[in-house]
Coordinates of C-alpha atoms in Angstrom, one line a residue:
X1193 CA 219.4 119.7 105.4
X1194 CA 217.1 121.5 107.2
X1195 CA 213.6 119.5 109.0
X1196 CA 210.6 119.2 107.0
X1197 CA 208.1 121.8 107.0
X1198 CA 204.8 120.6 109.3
X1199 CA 201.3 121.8 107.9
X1200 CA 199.7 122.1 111.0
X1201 CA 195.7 123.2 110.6
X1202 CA 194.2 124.2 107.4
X1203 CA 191.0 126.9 108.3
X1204 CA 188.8 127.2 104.6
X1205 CA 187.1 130.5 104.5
X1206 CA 183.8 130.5 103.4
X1207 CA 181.4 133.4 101.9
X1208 CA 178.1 134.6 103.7
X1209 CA 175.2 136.6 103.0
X1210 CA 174.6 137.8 106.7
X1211 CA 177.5 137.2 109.3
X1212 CA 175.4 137.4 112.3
X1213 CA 173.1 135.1 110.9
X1214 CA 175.8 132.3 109.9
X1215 CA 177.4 133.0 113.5
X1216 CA 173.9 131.7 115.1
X1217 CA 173.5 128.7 112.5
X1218 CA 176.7 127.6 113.2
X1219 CA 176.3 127.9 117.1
X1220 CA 173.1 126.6 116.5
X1221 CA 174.9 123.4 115.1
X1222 CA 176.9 122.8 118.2
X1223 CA 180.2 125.0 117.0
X1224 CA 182.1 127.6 119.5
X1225 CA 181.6 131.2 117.3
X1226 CA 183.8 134.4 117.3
X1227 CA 183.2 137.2 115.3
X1228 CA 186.4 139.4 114.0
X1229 CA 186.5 142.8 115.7
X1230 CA 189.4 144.2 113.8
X1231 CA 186.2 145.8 111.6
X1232 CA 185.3 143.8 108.9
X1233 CA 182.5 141.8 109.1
X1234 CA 184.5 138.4 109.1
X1235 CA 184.1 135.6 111.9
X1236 CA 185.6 132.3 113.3
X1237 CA 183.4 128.8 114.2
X1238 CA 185.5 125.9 115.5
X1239 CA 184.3 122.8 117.3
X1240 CA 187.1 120.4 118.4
X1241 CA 189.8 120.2 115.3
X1242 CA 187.9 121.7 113.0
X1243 CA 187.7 125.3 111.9
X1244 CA 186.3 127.5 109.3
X1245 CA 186.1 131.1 108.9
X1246 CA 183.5 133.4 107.7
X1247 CA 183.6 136.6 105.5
X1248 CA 180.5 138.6 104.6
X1249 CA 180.7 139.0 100.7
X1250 CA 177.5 141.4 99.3
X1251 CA 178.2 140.2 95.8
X1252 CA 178.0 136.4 97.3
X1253 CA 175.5 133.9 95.1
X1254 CA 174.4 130.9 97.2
X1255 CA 174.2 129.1 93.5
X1256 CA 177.3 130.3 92.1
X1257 CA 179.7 131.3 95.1
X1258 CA 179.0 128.3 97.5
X1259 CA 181.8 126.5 99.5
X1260 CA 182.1 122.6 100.0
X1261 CA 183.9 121.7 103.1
X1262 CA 184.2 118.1 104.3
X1263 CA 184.1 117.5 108.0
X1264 CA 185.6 113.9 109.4
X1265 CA 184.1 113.4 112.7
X1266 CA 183.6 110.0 114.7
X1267 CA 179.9 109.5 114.7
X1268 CA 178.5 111.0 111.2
X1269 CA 174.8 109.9 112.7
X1270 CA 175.0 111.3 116.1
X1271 CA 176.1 114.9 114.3
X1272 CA 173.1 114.2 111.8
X1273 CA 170.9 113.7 114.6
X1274 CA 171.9 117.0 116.5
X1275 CA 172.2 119.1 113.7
X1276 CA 168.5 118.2 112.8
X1277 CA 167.5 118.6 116.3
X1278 CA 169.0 122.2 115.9
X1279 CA 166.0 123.6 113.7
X1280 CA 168.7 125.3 111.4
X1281 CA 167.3 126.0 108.2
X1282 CA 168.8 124.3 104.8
X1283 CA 168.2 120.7 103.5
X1284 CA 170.0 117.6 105.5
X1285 CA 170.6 114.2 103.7
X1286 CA 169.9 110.8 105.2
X1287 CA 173.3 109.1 106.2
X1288 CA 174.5 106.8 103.9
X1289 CA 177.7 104.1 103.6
X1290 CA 179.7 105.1 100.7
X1291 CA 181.5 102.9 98.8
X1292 CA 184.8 104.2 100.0
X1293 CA 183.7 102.9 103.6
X1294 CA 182.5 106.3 105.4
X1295 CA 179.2 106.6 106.3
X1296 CA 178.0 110.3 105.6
X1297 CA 175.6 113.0 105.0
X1298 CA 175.5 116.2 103.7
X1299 CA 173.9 119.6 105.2
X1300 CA 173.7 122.6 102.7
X1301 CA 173.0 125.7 104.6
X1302 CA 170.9 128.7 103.1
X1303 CA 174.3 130.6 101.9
X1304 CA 175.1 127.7 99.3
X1305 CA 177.6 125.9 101.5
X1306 CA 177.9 122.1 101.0
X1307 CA 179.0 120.4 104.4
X1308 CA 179.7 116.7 103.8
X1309 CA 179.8 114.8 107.5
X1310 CA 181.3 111.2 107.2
X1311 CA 182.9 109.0 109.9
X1312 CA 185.1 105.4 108.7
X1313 CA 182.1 102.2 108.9
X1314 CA 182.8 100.2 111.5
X1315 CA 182.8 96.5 110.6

């Protein structure tokens, strides 16, 4: 029998207004940005293990076409704190403990998208 396939990264694509502005935002928020230069208007933002891509979509509805991605990282108040030092526009939620023992917040970003931050509660 043949080994076991390996999923290996997973990279969600999410759907923006304006790529260039997205690209800044998520520089702003402390992620390393590439934009695609095969000619469509598509990027890449990754910071440590975790990357998404972007795709400019004209017919994109922040309140109908909006991604959620969930980002596990080890200190959800540490990335609060700099993403609110960044100045990025969109609305930033208090960290919380969830019952499920992470503590999180969330960042929704002016194209719709709903980031949810959470690291495990350390006892």
């Amino acid at each position: 029998m043949p080994d076991a396939v390996v999923f290996e990264r997973v990279a969600p694509v999410v759907p923006v207004l304006d790529l260039d502005a997205a690209l800044e935002r998520y520089r702003r928020l402390g992620f390393v940005v590439e934009p695609y230069t095969g000619g469509e208007r598509y990027g890449f933002v990754d910071r440590d293990g975790v990357s998404l891509h972007l795709t400019e979509w004209a017919e994109h509805d922040p309140n109908r076409t909006g991604a959620h991605v969930y980002m596990y990282v080890s200190d959800a108040d540490a990335v609060r704190a700099e993403w609110a030092a960044s100045g990025v526009e969109g609305r930033l939620t208090e960290p919380f403990e969830t019952a499920y023992g992470l503590r999180e917040f969330a960042y929704v970003d002016p194209d719709g998208t709903l980031h949810r931050v959470g690291s495990l509660v350390t006892p």
